[in-house]
PDB file of C-alpha atoms and ligand atoms in Angstrom:
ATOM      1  CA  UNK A   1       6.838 -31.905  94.896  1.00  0.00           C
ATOM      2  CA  UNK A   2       8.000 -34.949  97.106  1.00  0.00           C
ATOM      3  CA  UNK A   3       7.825 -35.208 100.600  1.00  0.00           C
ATOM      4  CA  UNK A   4       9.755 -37.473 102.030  1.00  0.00           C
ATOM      5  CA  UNK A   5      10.106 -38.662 105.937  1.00  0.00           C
ATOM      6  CA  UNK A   6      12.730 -41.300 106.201  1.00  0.00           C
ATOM      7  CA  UNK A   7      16.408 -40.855 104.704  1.00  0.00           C
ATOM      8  CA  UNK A   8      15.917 -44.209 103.157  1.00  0.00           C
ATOM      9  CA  UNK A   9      13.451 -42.397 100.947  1.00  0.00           C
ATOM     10  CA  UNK A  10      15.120 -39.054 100.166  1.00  0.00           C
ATOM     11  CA  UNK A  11      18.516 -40.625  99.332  1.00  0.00           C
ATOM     12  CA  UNK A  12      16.565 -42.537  96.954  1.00  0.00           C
ATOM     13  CA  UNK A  13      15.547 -39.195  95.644  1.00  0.00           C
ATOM     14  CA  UNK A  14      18.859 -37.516  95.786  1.00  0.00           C
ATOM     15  CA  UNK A  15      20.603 -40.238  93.880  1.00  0.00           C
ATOM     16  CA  UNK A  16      18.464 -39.064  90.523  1.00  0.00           C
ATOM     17  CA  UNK A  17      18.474 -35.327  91.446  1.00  0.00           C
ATOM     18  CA  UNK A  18      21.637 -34.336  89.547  1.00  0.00           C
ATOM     19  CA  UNK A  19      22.877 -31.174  91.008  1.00  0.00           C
ATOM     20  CA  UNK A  20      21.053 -30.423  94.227  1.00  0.00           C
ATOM     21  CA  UNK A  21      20.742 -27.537  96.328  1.00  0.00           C
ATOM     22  CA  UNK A  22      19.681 -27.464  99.695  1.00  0.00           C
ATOM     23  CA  UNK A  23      17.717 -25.063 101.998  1.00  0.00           C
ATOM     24  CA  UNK A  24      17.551 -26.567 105.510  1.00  0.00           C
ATOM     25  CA  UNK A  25      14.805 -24.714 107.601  1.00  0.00           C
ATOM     26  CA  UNK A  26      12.929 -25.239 110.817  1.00  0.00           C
ATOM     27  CA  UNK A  27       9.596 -24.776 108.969  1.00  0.00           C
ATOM     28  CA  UNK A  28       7.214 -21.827 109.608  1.00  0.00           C
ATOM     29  CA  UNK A  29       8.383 -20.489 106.429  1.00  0.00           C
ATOM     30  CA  UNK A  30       7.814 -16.638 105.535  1.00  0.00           C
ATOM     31  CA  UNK A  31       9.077 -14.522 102.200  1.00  0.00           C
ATOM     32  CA  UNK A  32      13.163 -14.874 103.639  1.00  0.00           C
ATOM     33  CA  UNK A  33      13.225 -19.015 103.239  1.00  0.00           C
ATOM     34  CA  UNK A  34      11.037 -18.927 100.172  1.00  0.00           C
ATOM     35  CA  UNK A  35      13.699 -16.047  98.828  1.00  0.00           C
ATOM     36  CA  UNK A  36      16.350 -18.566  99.890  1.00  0.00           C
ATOM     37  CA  UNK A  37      14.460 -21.503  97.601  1.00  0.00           C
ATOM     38  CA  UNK A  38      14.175 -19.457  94.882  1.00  0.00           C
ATOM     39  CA  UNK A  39      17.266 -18.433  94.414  1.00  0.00           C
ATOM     40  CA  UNK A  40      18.676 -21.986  95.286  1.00  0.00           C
ATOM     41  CA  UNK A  41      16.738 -23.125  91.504  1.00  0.00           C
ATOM     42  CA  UNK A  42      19.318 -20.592  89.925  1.00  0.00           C
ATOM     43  CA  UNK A  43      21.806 -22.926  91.143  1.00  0.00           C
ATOM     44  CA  UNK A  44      20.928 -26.418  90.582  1.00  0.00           C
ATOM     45  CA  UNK A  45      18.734 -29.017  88.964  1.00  0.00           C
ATOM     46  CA  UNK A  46      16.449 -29.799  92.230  1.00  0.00           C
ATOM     47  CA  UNK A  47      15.992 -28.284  95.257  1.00  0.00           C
ATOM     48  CA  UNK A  48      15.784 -30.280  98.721  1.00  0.00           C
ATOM     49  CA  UNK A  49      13.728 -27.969 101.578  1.00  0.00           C
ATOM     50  CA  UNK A  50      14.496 -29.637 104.918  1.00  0.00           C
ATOM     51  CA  UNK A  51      11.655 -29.057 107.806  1.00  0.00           C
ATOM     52  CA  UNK A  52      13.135 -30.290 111.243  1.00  0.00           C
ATOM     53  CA  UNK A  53      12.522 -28.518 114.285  1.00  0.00           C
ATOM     54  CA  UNK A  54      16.178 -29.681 115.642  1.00  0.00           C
ATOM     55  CA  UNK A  55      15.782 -29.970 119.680  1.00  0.00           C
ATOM     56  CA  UNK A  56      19.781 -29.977 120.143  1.00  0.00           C
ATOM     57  CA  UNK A  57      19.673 -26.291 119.376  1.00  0.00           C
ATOM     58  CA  UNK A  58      17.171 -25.531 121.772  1.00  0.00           C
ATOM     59  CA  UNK A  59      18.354 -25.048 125.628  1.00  0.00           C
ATOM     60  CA  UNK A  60      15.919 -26.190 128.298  1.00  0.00           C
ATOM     61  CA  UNK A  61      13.488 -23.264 129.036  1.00  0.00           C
ATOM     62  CA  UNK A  62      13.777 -22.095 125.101  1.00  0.00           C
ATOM     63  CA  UNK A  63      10.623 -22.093 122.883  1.00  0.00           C
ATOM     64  CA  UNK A  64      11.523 -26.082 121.611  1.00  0.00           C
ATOM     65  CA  UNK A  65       8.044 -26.664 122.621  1.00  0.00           C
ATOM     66  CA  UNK A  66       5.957 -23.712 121.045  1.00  0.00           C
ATOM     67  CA  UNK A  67       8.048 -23.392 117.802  1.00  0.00           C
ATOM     68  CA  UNK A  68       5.289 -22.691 115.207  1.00  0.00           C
ATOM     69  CA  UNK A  69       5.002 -26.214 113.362  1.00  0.00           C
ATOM     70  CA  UNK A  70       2.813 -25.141 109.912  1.00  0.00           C
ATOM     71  CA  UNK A  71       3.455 -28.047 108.170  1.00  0.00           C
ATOM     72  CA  UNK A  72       0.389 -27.853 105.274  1.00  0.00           C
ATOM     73  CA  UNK A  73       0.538 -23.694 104.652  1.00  0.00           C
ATOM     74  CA  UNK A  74       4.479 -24.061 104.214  1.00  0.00           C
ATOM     75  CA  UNK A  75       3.844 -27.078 101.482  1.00  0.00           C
ATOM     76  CA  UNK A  76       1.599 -25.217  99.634  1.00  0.00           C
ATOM     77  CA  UNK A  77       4.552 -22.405  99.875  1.00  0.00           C
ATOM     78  CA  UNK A  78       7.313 -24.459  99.190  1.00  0.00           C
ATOM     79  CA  UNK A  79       5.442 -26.124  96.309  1.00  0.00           C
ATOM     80  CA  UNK A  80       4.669 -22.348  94.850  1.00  0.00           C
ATOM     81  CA  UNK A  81       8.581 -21.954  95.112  1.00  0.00           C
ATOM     82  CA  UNK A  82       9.291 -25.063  92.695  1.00  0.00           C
ATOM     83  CA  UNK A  83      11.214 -27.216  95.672  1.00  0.00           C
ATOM     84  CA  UNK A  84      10.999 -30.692  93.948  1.00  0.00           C
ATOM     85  CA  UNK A  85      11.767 -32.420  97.583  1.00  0.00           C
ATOM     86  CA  UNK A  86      10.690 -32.010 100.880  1.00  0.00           C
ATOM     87  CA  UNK A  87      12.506 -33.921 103.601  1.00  0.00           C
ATOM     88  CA  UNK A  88      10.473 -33.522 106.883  1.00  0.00           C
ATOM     89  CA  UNK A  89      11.602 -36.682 109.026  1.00  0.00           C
ATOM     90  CA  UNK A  90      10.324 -36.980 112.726  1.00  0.00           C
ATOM     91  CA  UNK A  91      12.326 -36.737 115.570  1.00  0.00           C
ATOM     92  CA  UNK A  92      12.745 -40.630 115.687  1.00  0.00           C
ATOM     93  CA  UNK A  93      14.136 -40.749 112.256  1.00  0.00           C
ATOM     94  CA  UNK A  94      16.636 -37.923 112.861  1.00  0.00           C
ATOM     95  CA  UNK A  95      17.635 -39.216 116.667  1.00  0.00           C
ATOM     96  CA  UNK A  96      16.923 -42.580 117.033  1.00  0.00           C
ATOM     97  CA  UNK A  97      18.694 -43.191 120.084  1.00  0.00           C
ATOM     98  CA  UNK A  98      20.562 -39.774 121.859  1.00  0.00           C
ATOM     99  CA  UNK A  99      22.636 -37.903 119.616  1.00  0.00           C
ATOM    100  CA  UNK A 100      26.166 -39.154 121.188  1.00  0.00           C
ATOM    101  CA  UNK A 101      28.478 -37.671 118.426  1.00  0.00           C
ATOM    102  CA  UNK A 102      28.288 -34.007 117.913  1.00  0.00           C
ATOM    103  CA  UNK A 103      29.946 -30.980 115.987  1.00  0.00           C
ATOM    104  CA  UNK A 104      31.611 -28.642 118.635  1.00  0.00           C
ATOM    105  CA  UNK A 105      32.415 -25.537 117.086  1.00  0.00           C
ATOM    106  CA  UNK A 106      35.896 -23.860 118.843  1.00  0.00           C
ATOM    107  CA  UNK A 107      34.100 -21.576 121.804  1.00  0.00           C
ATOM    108  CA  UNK A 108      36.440 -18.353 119.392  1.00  0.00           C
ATOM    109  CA  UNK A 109      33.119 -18.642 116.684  1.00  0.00           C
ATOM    110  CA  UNK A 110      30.329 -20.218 119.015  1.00  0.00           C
ATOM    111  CA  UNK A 111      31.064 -19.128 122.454  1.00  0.00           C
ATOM    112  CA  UNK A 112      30.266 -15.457 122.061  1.00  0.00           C
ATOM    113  CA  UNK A 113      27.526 -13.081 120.691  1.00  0.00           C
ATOM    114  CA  UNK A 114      24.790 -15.385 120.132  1.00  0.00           C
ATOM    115  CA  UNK A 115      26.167 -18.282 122.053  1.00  0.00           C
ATOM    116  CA  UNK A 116      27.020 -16.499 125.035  1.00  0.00           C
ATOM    117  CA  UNK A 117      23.511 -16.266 125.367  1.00  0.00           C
ATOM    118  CA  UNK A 118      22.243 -19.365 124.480  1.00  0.00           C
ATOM    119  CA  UNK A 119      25.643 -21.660 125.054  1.00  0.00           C
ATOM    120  CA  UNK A 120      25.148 -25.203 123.106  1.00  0.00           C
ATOM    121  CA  UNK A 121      23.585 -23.735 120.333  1.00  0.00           C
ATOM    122  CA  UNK A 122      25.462 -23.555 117.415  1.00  0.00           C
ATOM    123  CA  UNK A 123      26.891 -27.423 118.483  1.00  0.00           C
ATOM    124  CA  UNK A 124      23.371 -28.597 117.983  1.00  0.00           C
ATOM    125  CA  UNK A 125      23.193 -26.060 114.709  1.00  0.00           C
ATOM    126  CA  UNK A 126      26.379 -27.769 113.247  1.00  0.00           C
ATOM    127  CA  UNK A 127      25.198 -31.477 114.457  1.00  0.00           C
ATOM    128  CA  UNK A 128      21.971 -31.351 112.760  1.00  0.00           C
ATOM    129  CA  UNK A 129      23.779 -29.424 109.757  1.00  0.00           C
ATOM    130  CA  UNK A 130      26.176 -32.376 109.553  1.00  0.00           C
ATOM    131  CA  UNK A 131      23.701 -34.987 109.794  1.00  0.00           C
ATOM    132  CA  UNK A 132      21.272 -32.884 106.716  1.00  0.00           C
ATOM    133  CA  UNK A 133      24.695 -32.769 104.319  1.00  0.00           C
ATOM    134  CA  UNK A 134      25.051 -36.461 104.747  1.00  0.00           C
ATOM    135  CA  UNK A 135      21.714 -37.351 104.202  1.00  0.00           C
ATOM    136  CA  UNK A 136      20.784 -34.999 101.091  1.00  0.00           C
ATOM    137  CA  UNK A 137      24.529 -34.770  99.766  1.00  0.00           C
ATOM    138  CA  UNK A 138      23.978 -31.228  98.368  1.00  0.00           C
ATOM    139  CA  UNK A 139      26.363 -29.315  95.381  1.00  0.00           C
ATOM    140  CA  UNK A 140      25.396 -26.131  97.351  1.00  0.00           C
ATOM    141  CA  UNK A 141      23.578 -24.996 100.354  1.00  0.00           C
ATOM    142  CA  UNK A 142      21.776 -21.894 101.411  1.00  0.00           C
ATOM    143  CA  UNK A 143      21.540 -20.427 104.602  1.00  0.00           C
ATOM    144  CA  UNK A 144      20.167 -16.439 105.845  1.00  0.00           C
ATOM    145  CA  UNK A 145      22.163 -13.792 106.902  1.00  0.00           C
ATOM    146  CA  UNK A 146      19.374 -13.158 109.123  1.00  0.00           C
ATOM    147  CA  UNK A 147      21.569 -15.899 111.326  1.00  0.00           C
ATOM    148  CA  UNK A 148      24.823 -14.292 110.615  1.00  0.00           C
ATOM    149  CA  UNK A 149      26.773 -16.391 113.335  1.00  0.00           C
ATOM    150  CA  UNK A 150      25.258 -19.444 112.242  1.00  0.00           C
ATOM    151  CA  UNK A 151      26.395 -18.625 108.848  1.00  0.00           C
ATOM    152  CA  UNK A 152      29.738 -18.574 109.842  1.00  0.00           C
ATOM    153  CA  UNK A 153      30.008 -20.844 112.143  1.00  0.00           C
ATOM    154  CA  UNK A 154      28.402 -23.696 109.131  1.00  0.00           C
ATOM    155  CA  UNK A 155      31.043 -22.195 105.846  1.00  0.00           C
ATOM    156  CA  UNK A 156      33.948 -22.997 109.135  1.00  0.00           C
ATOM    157  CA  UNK A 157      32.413 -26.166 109.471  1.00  0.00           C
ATOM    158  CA  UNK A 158      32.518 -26.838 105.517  1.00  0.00           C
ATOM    159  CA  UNK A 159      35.625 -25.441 105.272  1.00  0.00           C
ATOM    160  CA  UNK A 160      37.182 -27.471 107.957  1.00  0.00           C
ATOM    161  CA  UNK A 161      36.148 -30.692 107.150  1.00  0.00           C
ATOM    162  CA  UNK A 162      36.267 -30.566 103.090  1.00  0.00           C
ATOM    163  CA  UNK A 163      33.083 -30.874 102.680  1.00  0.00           C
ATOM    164  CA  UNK A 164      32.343 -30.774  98.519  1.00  0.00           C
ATOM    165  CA  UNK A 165      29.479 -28.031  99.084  1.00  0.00           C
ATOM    166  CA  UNK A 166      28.788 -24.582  98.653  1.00  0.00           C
ATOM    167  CA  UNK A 167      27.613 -22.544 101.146  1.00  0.00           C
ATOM    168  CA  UNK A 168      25.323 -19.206 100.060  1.00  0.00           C
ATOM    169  CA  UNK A 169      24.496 -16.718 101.746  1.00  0.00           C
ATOM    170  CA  UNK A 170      21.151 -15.550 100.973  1.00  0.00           C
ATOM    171  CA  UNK A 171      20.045 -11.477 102.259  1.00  0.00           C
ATOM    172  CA  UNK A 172      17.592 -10.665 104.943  1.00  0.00           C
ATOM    173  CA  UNK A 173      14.252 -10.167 103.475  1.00  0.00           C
ATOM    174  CA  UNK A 174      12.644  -7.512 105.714  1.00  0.00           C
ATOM    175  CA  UNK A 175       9.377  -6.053 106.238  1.00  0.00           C
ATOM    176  CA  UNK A 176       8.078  -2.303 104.926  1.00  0.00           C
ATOM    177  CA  UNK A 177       8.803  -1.299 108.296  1.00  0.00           C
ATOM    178  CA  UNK A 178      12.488  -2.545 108.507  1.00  0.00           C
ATOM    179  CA  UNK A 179      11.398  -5.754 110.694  1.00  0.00           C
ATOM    180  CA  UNK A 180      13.781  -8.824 109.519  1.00  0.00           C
ATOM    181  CA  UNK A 181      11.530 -11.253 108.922  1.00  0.00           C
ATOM    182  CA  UNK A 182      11.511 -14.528 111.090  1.00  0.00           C
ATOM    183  CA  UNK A 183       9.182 -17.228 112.610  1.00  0.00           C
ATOM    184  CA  UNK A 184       9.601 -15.647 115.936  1.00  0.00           C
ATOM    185  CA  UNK A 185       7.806 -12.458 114.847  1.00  0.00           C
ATOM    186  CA  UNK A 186       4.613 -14.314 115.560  1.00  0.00           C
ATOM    187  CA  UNK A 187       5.324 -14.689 119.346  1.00  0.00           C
ATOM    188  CA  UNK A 188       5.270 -10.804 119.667  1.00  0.00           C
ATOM    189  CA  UNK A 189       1.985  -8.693 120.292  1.00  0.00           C
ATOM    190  CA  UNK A 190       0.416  -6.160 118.364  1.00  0.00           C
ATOM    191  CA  UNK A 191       2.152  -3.305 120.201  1.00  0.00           C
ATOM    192  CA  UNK A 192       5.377  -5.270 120.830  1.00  0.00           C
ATOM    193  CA  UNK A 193       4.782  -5.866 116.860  1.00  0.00           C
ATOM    194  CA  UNK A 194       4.749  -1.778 116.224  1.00  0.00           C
ATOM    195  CA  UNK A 195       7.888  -1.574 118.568  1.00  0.00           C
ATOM    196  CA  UNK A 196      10.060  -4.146 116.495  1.00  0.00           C
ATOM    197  CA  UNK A 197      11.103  -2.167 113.785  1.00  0.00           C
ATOM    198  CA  UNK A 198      12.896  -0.375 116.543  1.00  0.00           C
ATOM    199  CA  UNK A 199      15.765  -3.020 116.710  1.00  0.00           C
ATOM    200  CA  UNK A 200      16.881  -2.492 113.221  1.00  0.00           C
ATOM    201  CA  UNK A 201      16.550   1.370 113.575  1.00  0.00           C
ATOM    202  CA  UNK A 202      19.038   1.614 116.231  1.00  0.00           C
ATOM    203  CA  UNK A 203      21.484  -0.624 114.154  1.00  0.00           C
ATOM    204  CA  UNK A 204      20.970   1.348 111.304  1.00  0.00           C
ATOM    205  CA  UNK A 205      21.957   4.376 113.105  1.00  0.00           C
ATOM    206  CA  UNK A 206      25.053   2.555 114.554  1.00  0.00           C
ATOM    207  CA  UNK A 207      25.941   1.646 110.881  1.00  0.00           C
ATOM    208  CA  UNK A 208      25.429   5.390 109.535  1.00  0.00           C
ATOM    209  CA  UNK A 209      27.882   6.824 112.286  1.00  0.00           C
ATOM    210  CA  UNK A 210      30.947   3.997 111.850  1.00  0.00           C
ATOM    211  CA  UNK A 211      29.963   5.193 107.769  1.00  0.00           C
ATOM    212  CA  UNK A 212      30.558   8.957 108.869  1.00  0.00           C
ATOM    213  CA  UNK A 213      33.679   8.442 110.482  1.00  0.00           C
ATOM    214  CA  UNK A 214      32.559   7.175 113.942  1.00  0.00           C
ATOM    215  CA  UNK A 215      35.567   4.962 115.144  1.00  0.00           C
ATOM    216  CA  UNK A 216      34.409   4.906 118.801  1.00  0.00           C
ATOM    217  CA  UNK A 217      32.931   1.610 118.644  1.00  0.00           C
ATOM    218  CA  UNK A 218      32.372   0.898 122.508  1.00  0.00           C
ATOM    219  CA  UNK A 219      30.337   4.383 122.719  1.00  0.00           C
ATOM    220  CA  UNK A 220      28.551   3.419 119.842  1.00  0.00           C
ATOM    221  CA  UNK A 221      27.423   0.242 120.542  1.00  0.00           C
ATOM    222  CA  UNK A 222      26.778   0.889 124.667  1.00  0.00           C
ATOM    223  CA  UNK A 223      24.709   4.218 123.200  1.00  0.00           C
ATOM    224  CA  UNK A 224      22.493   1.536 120.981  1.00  0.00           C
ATOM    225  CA  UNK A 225      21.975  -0.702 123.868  1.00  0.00           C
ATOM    226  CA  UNK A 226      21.217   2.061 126.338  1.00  0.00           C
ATOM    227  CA  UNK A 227      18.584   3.519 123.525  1.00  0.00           C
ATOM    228  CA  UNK A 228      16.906  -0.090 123.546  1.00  0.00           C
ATOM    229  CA  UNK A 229      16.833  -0.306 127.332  1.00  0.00           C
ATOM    230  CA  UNK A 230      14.727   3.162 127.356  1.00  0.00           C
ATOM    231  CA  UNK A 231      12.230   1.990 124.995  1.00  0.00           C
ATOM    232  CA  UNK A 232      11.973  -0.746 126.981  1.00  0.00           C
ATOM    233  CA  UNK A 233      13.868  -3.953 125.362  1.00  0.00           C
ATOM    234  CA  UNK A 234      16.252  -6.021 127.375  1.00  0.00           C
ATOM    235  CA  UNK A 235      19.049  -6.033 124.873  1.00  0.00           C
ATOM    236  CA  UNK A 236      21.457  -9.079 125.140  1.00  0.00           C
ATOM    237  CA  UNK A 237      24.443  -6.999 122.916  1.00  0.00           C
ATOM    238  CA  UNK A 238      24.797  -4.714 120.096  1.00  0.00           C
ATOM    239  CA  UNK A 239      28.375  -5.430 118.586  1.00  0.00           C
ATOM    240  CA  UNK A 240      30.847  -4.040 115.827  1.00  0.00           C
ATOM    241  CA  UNK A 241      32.616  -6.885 114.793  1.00  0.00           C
ATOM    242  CA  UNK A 242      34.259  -8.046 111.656  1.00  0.00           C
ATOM    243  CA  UNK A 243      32.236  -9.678 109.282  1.00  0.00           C
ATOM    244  CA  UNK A 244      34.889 -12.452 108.403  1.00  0.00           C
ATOM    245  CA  UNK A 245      35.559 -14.320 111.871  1.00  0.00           C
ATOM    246  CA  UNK A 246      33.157 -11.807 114.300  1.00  0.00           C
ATOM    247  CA  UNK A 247      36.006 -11.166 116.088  1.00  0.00           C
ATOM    248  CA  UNK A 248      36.514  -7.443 117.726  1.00  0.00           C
ATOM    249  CA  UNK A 249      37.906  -5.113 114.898  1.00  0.00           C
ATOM    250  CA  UNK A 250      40.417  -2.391 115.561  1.00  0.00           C
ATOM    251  CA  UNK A 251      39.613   1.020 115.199  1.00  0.00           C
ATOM    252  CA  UNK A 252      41.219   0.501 111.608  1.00  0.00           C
ATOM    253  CA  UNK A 253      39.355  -2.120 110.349  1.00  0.00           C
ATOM    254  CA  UNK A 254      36.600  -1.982 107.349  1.00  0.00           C
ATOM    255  CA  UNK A 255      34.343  -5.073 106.289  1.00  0.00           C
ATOM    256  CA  UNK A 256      32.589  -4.796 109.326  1.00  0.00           C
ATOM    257  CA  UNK A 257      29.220  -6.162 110.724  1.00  0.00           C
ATOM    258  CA  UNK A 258      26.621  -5.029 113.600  1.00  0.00           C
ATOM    259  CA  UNK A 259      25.015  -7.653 115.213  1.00  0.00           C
ATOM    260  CA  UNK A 260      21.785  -7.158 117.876  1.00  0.00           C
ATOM    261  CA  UNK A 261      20.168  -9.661 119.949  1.00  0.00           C
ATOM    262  CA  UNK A 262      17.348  -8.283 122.257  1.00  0.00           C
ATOM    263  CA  UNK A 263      14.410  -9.426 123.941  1.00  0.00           C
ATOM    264  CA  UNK A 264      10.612  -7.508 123.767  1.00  0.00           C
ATOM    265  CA  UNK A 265       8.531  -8.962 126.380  1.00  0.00           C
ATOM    266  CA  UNK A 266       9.107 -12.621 126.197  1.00  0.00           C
ATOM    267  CA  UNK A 267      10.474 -12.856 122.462  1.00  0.00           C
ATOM    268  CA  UNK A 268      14.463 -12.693 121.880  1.00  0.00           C
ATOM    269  CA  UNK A 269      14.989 -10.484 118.257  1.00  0.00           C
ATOM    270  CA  UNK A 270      18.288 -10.514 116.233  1.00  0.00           C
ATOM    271  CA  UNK A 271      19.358  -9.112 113.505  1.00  0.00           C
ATOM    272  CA  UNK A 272      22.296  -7.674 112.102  1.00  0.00           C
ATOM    273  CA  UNK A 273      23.677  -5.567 109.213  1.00  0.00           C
ATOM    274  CA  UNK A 274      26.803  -5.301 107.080  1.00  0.00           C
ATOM    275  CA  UNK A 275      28.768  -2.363 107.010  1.00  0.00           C
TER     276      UNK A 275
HETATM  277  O1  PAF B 301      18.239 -21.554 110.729  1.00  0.00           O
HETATM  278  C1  PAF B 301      17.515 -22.530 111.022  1.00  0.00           C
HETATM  279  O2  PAF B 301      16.331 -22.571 110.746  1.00  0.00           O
HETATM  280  C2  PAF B 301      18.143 -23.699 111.759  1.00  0.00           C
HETATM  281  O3  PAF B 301      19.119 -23.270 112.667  1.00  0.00           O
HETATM  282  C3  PAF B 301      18.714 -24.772 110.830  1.00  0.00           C
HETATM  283  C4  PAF B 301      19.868 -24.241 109.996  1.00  0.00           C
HETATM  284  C5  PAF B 301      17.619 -25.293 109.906  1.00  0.00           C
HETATM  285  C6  PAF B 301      19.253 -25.956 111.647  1.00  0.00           C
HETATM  286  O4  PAF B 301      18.255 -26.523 112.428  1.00  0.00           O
END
């Protein structure tokens, strides 16, 4: 495995690579990015792991600063996974000088759920997203579901600009307990730890009832959020929406998605699940 912290260098790389696919992560890697590498080798000759902690996603006040940065334990990982190349540039190869061009998603996909909360997120998502494609020119690209919005809002992006790349999708990998795994799981405590698995119970339940015939969407999803607030999480939303475009459905719709965000103690969860 190659790691590689100037473009210069991983272009260099890419140009022999054949078919590459690429897994852009933040680093502090756990069993859903390694599942996202693995499957990316059943899809192309090499695989390029990214590890960039972007700070244009991060608002002032956000966890930019204590984002877990476990650069040697997810090498050893990432080499166990068969990722040929590792681009891990610093933050002056990446922004030299301020970012003054960006990728502004329409507010429709990146004003709402997730970036309601956290507005200028998915522009610095889609930025650094942009900036990764043209430096590792993948075939194909994998991304969680785990991050369902961010999903979307990158295959838009693709879609949009005719990119020649395929976006994948790859499935939450969750704990025994239910927990979707993520690098924020670390911030929480031992009890707030115990409590977690309470998130994806509550959208599980939502889920079951829309499967048995439950059409009342509103009630449902004000019930889940009241249910959170009594166990003590401060729950951002819990939404029905539809899984293409995350828009509102009608009571008629199917191919629909619930989406949580919530904080427990100082650490914001999300997950979702498809319907
Ligand atoms: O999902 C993440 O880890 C990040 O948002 C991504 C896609 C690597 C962009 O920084």
């Amino acid at each position: 495995m190659l790691i590689h912290d100037t473009i210069a260098s991983l272009r260099a790389a890419r140009a022999k690579a054949g078919r590459v696919a690429l897994v852009p992560t933040m680093g502090n890697l756990h069993e859903g990015h390694i599942a996202l590498m693995t499957q990316a080798r059943g899809h192309a000759d090499q695989v390029i792991a990214t590890i960039f902690v972007n700070r244009l996603q991060f608002r002032p006040g956000e966890d930019f600063e204590k984002y877990p940065r476990t650069f040697e334990a997810d090498c050893q990982r990432m080499e166990a996974a068969g990722v040929e190349h590792v681009f891990a540039p610093l933050e002056s190869e990446m922004y030299p000088q301020p970012q003054t061009y960006h990728v502004e998603p329409p507010p429709e996909q990146a004003g709402i759920l997730d970036g309601e909360f956290r507005p200028g997120h998915f522009r610095g998502v889609a930025t650094v997203v942009m900036k990764l494609f043209q430096i590792a020119q993948p075939d194909v690209a994998l991304f969680g579901k785990k991050d369902y919005q961010q999903l979307m809002v990158i295959r838009n992006m693709v879609s949009d600009f005719n990119l020649p790349i395929e976006i994948i999708g790859g499935e939450t990998v969750r704990a025994s307990d239910g927990l979707a795994l993520s690098s924020r799981n670390g911030y929480l405590t031992d009890a707030e730890r115990a409590e977690a698995p309470a998130l994806y119970r509550e959208i599980s339940g939502l889920a079951a009832a829309v499967l048995t015939g439950d059409r009342n969407f509103s009630r449902l999803e004000a019930m889940a959020m009241e249910n959170l607030k009594l166990r003590g999480w401060f729950p951002d939303y819990v939404a029905l929406r539809k899984k293409a475009d995350l828009q509102s459905p009608s009571a008629q719709d199917s191919g629909l998605v619930v989406l949580a965000a919530a904080r427990l103690g100082s650490t914001r969860l999300i997950d979702n699940l498809e319907i």
